[in-house]
Coordinates of C-alpha atoms in Angstrom, one line a residue:
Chain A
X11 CA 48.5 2.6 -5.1
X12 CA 46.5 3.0 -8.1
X13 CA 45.5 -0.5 -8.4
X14 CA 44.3 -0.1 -4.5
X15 CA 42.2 2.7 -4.8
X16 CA 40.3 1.1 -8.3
X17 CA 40.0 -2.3 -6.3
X18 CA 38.4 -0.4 -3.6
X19 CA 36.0 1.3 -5.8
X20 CA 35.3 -1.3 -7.7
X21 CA 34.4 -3.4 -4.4
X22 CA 32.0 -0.4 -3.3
X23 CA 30.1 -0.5 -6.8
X24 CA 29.7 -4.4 -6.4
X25 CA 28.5 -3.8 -2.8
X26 CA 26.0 -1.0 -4.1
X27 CA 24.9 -2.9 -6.7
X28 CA 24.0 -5.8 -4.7
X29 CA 22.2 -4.0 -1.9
X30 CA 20.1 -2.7 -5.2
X31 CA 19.9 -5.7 -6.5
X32 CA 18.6 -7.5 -2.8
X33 CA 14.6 -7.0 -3.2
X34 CA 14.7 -8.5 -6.1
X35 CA 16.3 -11.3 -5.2
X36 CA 14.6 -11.4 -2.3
X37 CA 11.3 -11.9 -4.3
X38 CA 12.5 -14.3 -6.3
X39 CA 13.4 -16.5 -3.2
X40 CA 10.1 -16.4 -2.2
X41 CA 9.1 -17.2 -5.6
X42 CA 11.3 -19.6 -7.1
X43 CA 10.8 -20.9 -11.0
X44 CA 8.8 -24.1 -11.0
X45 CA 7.0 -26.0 -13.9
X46 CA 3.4 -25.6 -13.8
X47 CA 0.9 -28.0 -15.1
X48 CA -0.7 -26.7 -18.4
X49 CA -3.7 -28.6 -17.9
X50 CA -4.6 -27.0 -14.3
X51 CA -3.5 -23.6 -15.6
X52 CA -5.4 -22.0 -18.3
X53 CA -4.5 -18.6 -19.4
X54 CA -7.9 -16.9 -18.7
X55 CA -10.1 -15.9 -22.3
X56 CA -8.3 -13.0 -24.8
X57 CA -5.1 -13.8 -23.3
X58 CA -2.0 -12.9 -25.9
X59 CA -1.2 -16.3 -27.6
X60 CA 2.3 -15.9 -26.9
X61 CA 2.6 -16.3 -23.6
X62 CA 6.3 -14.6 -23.1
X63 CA 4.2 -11.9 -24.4
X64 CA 1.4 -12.5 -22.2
X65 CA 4.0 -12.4 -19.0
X66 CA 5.3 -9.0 -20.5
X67 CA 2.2 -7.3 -20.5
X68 CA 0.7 -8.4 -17.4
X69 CA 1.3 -6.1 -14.3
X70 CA -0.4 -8.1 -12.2
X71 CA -3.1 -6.0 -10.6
X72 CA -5.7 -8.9 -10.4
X73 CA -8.5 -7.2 -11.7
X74 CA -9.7 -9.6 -13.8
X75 CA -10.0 -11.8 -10.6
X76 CA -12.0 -9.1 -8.9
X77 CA -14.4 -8.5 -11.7
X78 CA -14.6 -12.3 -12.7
X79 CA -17.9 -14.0 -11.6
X80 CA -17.7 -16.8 -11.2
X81 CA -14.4 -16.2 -9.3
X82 CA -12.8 -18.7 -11.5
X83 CA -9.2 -16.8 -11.9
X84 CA -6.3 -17.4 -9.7
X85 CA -3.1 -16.2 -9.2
X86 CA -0.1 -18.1 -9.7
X87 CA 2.1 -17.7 -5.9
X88 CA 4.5 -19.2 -4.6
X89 CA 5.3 -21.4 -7.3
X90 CA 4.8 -18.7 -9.6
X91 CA 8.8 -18.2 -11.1
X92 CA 8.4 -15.5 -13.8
X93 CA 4.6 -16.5 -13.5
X94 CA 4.5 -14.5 -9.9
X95 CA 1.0 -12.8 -9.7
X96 CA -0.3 -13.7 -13.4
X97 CA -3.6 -15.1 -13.6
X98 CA -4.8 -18.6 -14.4
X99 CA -8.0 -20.8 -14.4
X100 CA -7.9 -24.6 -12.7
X101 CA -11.1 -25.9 -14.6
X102 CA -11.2 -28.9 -12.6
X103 CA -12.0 -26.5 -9.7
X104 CA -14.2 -23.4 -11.4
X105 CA -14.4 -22.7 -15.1
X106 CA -14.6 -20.0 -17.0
X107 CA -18.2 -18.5 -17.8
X108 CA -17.3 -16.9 -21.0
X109 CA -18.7 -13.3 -19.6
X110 CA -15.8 -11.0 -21.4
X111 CA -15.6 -9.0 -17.8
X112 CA -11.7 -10.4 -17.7
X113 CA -11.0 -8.7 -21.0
X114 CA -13.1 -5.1 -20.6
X115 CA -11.4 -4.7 -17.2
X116 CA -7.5 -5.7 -18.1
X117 CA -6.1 -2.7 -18.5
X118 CA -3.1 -3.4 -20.0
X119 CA -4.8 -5.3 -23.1
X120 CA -2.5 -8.5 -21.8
X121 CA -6.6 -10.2 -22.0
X122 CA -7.7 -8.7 -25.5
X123 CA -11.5 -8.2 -26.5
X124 CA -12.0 -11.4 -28.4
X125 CA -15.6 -11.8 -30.0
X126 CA -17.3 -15.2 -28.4
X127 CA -16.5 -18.0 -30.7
X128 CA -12.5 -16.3 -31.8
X129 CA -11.5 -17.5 -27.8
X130 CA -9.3 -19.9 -27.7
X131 CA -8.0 -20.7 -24.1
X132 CA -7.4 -24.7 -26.0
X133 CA -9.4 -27.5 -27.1
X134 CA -11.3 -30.2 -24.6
X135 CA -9.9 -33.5 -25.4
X136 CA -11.6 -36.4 -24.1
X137 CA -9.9 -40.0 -22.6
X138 CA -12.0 -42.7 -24.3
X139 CA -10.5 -45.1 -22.5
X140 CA -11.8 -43.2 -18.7
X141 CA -15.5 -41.6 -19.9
X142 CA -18.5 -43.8 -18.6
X143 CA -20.5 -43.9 -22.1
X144 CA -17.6 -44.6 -24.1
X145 CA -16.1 -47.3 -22.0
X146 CA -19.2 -49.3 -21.3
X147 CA -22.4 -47.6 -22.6
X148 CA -23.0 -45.6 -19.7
X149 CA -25.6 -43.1 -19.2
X150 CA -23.9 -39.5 -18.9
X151 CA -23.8 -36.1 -21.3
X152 CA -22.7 -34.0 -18.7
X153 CA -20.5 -32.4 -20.8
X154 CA -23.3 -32.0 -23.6
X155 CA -25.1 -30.6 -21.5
X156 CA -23.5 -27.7 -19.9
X157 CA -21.4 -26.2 -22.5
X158 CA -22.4 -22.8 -23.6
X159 CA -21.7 -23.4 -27.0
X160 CA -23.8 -26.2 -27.9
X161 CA -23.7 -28.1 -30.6
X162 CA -20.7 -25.6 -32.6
X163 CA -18.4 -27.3 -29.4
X164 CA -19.7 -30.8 -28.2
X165 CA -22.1 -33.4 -29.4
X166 CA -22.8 -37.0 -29.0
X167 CA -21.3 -39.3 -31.6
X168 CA -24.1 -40.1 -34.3
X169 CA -27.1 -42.5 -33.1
X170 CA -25.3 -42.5 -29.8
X171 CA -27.1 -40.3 -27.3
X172 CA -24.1 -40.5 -24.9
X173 CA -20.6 -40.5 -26.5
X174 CA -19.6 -36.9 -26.3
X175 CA -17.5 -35.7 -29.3
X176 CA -15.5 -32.2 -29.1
X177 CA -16.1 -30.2 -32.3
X178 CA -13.6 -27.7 -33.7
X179 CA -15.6 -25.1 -32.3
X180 CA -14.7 -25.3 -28.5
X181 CA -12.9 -22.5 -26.7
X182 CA -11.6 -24.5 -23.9
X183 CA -13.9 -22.8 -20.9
X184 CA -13.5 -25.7 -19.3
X185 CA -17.5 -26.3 -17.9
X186 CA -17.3 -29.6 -19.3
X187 CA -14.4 -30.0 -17.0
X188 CA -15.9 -28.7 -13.9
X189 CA -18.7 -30.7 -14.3
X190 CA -17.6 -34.0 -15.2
X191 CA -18.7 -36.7 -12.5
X192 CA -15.8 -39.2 -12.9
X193 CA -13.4 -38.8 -10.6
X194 CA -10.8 -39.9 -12.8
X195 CA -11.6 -36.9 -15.1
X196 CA -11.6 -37.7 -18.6
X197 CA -12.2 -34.8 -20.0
X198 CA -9.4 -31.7 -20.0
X199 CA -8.6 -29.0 -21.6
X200 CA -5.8 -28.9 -23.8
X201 CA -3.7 -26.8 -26.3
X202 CA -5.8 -27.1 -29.7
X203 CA -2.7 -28.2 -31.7
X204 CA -3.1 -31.5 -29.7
X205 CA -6.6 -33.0 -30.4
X206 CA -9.9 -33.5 -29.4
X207 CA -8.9 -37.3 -28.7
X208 CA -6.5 -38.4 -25.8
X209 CA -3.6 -40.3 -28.1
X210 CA -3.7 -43.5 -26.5
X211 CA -7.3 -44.8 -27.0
X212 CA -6.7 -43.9 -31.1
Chain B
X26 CA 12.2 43.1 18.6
X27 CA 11.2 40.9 16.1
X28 CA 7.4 40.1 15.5
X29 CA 5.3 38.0 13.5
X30 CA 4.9 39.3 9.2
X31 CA 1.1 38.7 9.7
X32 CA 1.6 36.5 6.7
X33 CA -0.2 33.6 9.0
X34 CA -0.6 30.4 6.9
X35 CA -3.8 29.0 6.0
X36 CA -5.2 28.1 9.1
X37 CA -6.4 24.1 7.2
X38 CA -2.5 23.6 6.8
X39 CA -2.5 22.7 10.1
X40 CA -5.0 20.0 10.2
X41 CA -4.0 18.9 7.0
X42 CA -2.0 15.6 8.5
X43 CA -5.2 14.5 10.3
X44 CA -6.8 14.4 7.1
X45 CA -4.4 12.4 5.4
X46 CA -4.6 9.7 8.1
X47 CA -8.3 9.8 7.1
X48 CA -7.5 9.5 3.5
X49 CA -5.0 6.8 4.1
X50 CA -7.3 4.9 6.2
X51 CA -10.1 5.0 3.8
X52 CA -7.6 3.7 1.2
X53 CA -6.9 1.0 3.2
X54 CA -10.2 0.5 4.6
X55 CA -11.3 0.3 0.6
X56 CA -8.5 -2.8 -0.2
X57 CA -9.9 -4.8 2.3
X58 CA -14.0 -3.8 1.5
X59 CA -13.2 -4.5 -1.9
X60 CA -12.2 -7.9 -1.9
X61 CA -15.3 -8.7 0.5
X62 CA -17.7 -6.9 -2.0
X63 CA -16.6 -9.3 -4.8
X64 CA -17.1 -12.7 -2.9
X65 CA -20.6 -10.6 -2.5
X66 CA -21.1 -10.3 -6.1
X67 CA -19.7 -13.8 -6.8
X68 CA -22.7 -15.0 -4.2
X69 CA -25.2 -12.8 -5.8
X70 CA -24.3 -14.0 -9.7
X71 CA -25.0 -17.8 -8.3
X72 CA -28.1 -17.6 -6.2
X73 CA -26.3 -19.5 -3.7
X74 CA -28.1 -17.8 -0.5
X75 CA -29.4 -20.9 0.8
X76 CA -26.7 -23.2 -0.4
X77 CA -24.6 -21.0 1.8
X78 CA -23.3 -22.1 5.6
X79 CA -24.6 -19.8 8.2
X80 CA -21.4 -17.9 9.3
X81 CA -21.1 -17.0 4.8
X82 CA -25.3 -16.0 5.1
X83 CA -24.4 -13.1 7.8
X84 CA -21.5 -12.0 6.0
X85 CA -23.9 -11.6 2.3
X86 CA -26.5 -10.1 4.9
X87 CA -23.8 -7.6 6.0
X88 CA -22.5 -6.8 2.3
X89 CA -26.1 -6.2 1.2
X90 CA -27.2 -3.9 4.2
X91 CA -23.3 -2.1 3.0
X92 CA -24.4 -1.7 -0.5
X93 CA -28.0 -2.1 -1.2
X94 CA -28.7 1.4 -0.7
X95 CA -26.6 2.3 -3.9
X96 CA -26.9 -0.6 -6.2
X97 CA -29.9 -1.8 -7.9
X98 CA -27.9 -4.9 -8.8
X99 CA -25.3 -6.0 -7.0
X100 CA -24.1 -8.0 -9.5
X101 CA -23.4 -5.9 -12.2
X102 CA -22.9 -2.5 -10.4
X103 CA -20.5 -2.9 -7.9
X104 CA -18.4 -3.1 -11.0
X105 CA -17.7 0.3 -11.3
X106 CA -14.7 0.6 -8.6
X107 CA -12.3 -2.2 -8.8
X108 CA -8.7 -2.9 -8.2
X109 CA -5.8 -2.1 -6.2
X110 CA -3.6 1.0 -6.0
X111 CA -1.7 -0.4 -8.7
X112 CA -4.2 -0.5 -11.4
X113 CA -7.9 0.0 -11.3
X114 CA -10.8 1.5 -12.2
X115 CA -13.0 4.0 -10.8
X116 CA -16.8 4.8 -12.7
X117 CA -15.4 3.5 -15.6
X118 CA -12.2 5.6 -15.6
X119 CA -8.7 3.2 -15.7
X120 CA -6.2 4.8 -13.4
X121 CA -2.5 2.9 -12.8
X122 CA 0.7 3.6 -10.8
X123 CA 3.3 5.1 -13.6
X124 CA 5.4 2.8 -12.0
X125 CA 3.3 0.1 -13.8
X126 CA 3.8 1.6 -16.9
X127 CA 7.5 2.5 -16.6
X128 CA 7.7 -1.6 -15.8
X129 CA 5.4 -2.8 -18.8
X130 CA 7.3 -1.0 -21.0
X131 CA 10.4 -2.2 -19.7
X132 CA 9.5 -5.7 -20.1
X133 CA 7.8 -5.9 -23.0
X134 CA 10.7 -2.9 -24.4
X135 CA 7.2 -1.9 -26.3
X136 CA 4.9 1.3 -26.0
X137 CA 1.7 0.6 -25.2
X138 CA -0.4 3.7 -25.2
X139 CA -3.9 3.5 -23.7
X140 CA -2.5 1.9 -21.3
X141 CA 0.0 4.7 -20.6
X142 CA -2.8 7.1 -20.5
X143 CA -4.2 5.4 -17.5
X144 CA -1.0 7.0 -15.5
X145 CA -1.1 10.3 -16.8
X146 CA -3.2 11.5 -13.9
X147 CA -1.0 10.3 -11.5
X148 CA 1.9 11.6 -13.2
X149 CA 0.5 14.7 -13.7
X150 CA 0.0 15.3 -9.9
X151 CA 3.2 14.2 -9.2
X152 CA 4.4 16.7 -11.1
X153 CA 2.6 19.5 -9.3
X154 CA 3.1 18.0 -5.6
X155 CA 5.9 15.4 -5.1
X156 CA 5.8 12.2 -3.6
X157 CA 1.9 12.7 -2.3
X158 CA 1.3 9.5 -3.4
X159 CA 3.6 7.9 -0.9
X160 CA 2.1 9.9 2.0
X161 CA -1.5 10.3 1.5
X162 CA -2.5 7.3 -0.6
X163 CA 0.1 4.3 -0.4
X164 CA -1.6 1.3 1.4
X165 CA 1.8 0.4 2.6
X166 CA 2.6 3.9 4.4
X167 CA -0.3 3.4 6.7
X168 CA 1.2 0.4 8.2
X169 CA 4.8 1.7 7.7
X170 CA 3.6 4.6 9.8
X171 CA 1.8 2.3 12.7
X172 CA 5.3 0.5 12.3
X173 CA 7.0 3.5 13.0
X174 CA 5.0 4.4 16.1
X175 CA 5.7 0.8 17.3
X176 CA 9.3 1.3 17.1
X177 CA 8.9 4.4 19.2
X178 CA 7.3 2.0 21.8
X179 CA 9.8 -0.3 21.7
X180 CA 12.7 2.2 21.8
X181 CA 10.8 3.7 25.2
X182 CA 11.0 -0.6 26.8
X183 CA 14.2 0.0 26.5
X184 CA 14.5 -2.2 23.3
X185 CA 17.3 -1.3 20.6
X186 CA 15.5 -0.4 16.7
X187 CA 17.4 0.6 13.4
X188 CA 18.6 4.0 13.5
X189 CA 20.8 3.3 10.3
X190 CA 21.2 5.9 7.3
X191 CA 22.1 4.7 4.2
X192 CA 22.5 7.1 0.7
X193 CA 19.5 8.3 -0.5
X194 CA 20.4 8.0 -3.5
X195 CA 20.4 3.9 -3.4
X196 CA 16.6 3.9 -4.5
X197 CA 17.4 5.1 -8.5
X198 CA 20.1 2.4 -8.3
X199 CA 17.0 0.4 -7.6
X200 CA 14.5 1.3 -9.8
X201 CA 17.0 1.2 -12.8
X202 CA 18.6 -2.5 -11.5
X203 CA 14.4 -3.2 -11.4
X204 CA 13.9 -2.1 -15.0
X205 CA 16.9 -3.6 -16.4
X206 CA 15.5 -7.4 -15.3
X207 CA 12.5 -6.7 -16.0
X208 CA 13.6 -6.4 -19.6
X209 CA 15.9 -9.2 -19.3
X210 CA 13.1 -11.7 -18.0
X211 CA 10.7 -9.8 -19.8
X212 CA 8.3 -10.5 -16.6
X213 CA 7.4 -6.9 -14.2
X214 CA 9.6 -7.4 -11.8
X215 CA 9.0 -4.2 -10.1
X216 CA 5.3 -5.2 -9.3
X217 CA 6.7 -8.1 -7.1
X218 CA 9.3 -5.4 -4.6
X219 CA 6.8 -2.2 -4.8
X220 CA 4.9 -2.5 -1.2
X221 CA 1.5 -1.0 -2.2
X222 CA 1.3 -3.7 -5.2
X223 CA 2.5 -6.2 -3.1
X224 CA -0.2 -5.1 -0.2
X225 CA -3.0 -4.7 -2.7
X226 CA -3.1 -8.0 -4.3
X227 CA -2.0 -10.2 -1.5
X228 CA -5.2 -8.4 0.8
X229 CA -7.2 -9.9 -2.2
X230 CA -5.8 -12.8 -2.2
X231 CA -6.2 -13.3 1.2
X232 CA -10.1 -12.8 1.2
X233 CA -11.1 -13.8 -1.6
X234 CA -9.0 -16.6 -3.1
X235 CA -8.5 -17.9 0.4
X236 CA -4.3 -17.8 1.0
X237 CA -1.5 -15.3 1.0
X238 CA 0.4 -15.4 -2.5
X239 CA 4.1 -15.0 -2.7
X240 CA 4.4 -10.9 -1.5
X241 CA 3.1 -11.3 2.0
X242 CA 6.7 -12.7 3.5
X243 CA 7.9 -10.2 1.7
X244 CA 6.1 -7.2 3.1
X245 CA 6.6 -8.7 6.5
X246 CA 10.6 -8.5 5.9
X247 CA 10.2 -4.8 4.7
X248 CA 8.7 -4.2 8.0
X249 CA 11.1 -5.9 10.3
X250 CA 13.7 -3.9 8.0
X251 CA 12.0 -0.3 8.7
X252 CA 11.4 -1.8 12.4
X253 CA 15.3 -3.5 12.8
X254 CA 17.5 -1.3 10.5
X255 CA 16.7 2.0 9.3
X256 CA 13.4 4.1 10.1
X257 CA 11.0 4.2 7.0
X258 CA 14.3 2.5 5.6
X259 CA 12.1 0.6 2.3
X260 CA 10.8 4.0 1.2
X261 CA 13.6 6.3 1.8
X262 CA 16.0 3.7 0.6
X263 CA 14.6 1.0 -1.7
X264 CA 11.0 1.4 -2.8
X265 CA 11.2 1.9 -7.0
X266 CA 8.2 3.5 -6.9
X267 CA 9.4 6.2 -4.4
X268 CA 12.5 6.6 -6.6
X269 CA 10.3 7.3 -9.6
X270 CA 8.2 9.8 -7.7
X271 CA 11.2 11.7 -6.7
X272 CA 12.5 11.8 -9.9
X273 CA 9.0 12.7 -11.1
X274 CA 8.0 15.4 -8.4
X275 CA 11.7 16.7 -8.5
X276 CA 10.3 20.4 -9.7
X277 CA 7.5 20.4 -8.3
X278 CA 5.3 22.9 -8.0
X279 CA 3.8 23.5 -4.4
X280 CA 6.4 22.3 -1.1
X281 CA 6.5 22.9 2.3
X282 CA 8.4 25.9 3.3
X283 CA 9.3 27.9 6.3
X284 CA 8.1 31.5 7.1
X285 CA 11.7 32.6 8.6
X286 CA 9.9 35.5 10.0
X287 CA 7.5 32.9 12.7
X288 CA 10.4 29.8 13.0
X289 CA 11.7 29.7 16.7
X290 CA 14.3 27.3 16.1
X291 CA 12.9 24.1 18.4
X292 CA 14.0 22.1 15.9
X293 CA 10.2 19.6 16.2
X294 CA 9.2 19.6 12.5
X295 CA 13.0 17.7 12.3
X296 CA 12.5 15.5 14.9
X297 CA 8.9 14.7 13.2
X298 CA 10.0 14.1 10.3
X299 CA 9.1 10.2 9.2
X300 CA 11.7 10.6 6.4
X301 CA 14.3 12.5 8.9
X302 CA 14.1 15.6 5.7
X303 CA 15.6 19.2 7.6
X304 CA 12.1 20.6 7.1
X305 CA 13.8 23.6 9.5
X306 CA 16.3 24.2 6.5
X307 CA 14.4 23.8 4.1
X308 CA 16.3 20.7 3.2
X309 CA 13.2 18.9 1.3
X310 CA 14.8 18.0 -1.7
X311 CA 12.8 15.6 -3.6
X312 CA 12.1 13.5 -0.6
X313 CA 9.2 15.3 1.3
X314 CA 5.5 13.0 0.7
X315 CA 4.1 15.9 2.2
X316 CA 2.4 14.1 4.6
X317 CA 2.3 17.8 6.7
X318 CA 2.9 16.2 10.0
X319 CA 6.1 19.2 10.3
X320 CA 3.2 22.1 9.9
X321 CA 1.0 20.3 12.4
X322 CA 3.5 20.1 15.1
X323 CA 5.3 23.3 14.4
X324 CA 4.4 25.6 17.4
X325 CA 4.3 29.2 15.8
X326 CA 2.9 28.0 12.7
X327 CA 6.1 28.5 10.9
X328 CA 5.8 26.4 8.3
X329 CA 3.6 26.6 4.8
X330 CA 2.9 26.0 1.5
X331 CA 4.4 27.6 -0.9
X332 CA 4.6 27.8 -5.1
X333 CA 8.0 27.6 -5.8
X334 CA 9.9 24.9 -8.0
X335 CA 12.9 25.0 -5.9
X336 CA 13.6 25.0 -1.8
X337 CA 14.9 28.4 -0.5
X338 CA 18.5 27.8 0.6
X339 CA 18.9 27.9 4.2
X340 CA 17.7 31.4 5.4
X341 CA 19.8 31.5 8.6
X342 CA 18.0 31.5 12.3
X343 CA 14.2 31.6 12.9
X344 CA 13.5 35.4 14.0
X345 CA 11.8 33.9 17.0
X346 CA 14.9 32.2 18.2
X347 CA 17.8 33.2 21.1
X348 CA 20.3 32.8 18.4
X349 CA 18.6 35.0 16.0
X350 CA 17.8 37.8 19.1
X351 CA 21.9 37.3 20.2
X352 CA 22.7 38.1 16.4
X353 CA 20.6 41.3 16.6
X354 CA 21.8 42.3 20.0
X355 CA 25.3 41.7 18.4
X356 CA 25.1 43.6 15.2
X357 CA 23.3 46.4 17.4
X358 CA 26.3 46.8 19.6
X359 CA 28.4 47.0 16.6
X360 CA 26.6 50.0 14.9
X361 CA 26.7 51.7 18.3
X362 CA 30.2 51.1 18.7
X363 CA 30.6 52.3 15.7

């Protein structure tokens, strides 16, 4: 009889638990774990380097979308996983403008106050092998010419007016990105550990 | 015969529920302005007026006839009021839901404290008054409320809604199950189940980024759930965030309370009741969002507010009442008998 009663109980707590347990799973159904593409989702600037840290901190209020100019940051949805409702930047689509807005207005310091040139949301790395200048000579510098950062970021290759060349300066905002004409987009921004040269054409 | 104390309550009590429908429609009205002011600003910032399509050109024309009159540049100062329910900012001042803190801390099992400070507002007033925040400034009551009155629709077609009661007490069990995975997948889990979060940011998301995110199906269940299985079933039963105001607004200052002196017994502050609370018993608990709509219906103005940290036990019948008057006569035909 004593056995019954604990089996019963026990049954009841397992039933309680799961009914408190159901939004959650609930929301993760709707959001279920997926792999992300790094290069389409950029941290936005001041983000904690760590980004299990970054996902810690981040309660997901969006204001850094609603304050950010440009309207360059996104929210990760759907196929957000443990992601759900943090904030990311698809350069390809709308850079960042480097305005610190994102990191006065997060109010959880998840984006930290990072002087200008400190930012590091990665490194631009270019394909030699799909850029017009450096595969035949063409006439571009794009690139060159949009970045905020001038020359401390991207120049031309010496006595080459058109062979851009990332510098250890970048910050990965991604302009060059955005404004890069061919389709096949040769330029991308990339964690800094992996080079200012796609691997491949080296 | 029994009369009236002359204690009347303040006559405002009364209206007091109108003006919350005000103040929660002028929440709401705010989640959805705000969004459209920053597509505004992200216009303005770009000079793209004339690169524009027409139907986008009457919509900045509309924005800037909204806010020209108190903004020199658009810009830059509709900066100053920003955010969601959840976290935002107002003139400059950062003010988030303590359940935002209570769920940063549990995933990141650190203290962060200037951003703790942002809900000490909040948590303050909960502390004097309860769950207001759930009936006066929640997003999601407003349309939990609508949803309500279109149950009461459907119930008068003839259609069957939820009527179910569960245990109170199933929210904590909530909250705590939220806080304990959010420290185990060290993400804030809670933002993704708590209905004004979930309202806020998908509302954005809607206008400005141009798609619902992930939340929308799920405030669309917790609808059909209040609608299908319990009345106001998410709050009373599930919502974290309600859980942590309870706990919060536990001994709280000022509560609804009856004057036994004016109560007639009809039993319509019950029957009002959106959380089904025994405001004619006093039975509050730490329930009551003192959304006031008891005191507006109440007929002889029988219920208050007091300052009291607990509920007076139940005081036996309204004075105004047969039951009450049948007592009286009784205990009057005792003494004479006697």
């Amino acid at each position: 009889m004593r056995r019954r009663g604990f089996l019963q109980r026990f049954m009841g707590g397992t039933v309680v638990m799961a009914a408190a347990a159901l939004p959650y799973g609930l929301a993760r159904l709707l959001a279920p774990p997926a792999q992300a593409d790094p290069r389409t989702h950029l941290r936005p600037p001041g983000a904690l380097k760590d980004d299990a840290a970054f996902v810690e901190a981040c309660i997901g209020c969006g204001v850094c979308g609603e304050v950010c100019p440009p309207r360059c940051i996104r929210f990760y949805g759907r196929e957000g996983g443990d992601h759900v409702n943090t904030p990311y930047i698809n350069a390809a689509e709308k850079a960042c403008i480097l305005c610190n807005k994102c990191m006065e207005s997060c109010p959880t310091e998840a984006l930290t106050e990072t002087p200008l040139l400190e930012i590091d949301m990665g490194i631009a790395q270019i394909d030699r092998a799909a850029c017009y200048p450096w595969v035949d000579r063409g006439i571009c510098g794009a690139c060159v010419t949009v970045c905020p950062l001038g020359d401390k970021a991207i120049t031309f290759e010496f006595a080459n007016f058109y062979r851009p060349v990332v510098e250890k300066g970048c910050v990965g905002c991604g302009q060059c990105v955005e404004v890069c004409p061919e389709p096949s987009l040769p330029i991308w921004i990339v964690e800094r550990s992996k080079g200012t040269v796609a691997p491949h054409t080296v | 015969m029994a009369t009236n104390t002359g204690a009347r309550p303040f006559f405002l009590w009364r209206h007091l529920n109108k003006l919350r429908w005000v103040t929660l429609s002028v929440v709401f009205a705010m989640l959805v302005l705000l969004p459209m002011l920053h597509v505004y600003q992200t216009y303005v910032a770009s000079h793209a007026y004339d690169l524009l399509p027409p139907s986008e050109q009457r919509f900045y024309d509309l924005m800037e006839v909204l806010t020209s009159p108190f903004t020199g540049d658009p810009a830059e100062d509709l900066d100053v009021i920003k955010g969601t329910t959840w976290s935002g900012t107002l003139f400059g001042f950062k003010l988030s839901d303590p359940l935002a803190a209570v769920g940063q801390m549990a995933a990141g099992l650190t203290v962060y404290w200037p951003f703790l400070l942002t809900a000490l507002i909040p948590v303050a007033l909960t502390v004097l008054f309860g769950r207001f925040f759930c009936g006066w400034i929640c997003p999601a009551t407003f349309l939990y409320e609508l949803n309500t009155n279109l149950a009461v629709w459907l119930h008068k077609a003839g259609l069957r809604v939820g009527t179910r009661r569960f245990d109170l007490r199933l929210k904590y069990l909530v909250l705590a199950v939220g806080l304990i995975l959010s420290a185990a997948t060290g993400s804030v889990l809670v933002a993704a189940v708590y209905p004004p979060a979930v309202l806020g940011r998908e509302i954005y998301y809607a206008i400005a980024l141009g798609g619902f995110g992930a939340g929308a199906v799920f405030f669309v269940i917790t609808l059909l759930f209040d609608l299908l299985v319990a009345r106001r079933g998410f709050c009373r039963y599930l919502c974290p965030g309600g859980a942590l105001y309870s706990l919060l607004g536990r001994y709280r200052l000022f509560r609804i309370q009856r004057v036994v002196e004016d109560c007639n017994d009809c039993v319509k502050c019950n029957a009002i009741c959106e959380f089904a609370l025994d405001p004619m018993r006093d039975g509050f608990g730490q329930e009551c969002n003192n959304c006031t709509a008891c005191i507006a219906v109440c007929p002889t103005d029988a219920l208050t507010f007091a300052v009291r940290v607990k509920d007076l036990p139940y005081q036996g019948p309204g004075h105004l009442g047969r039951r009450y008057r049948d007592l009286q006569a009784a205990e009057g035909g005792r003494q004479e008998a006697a």
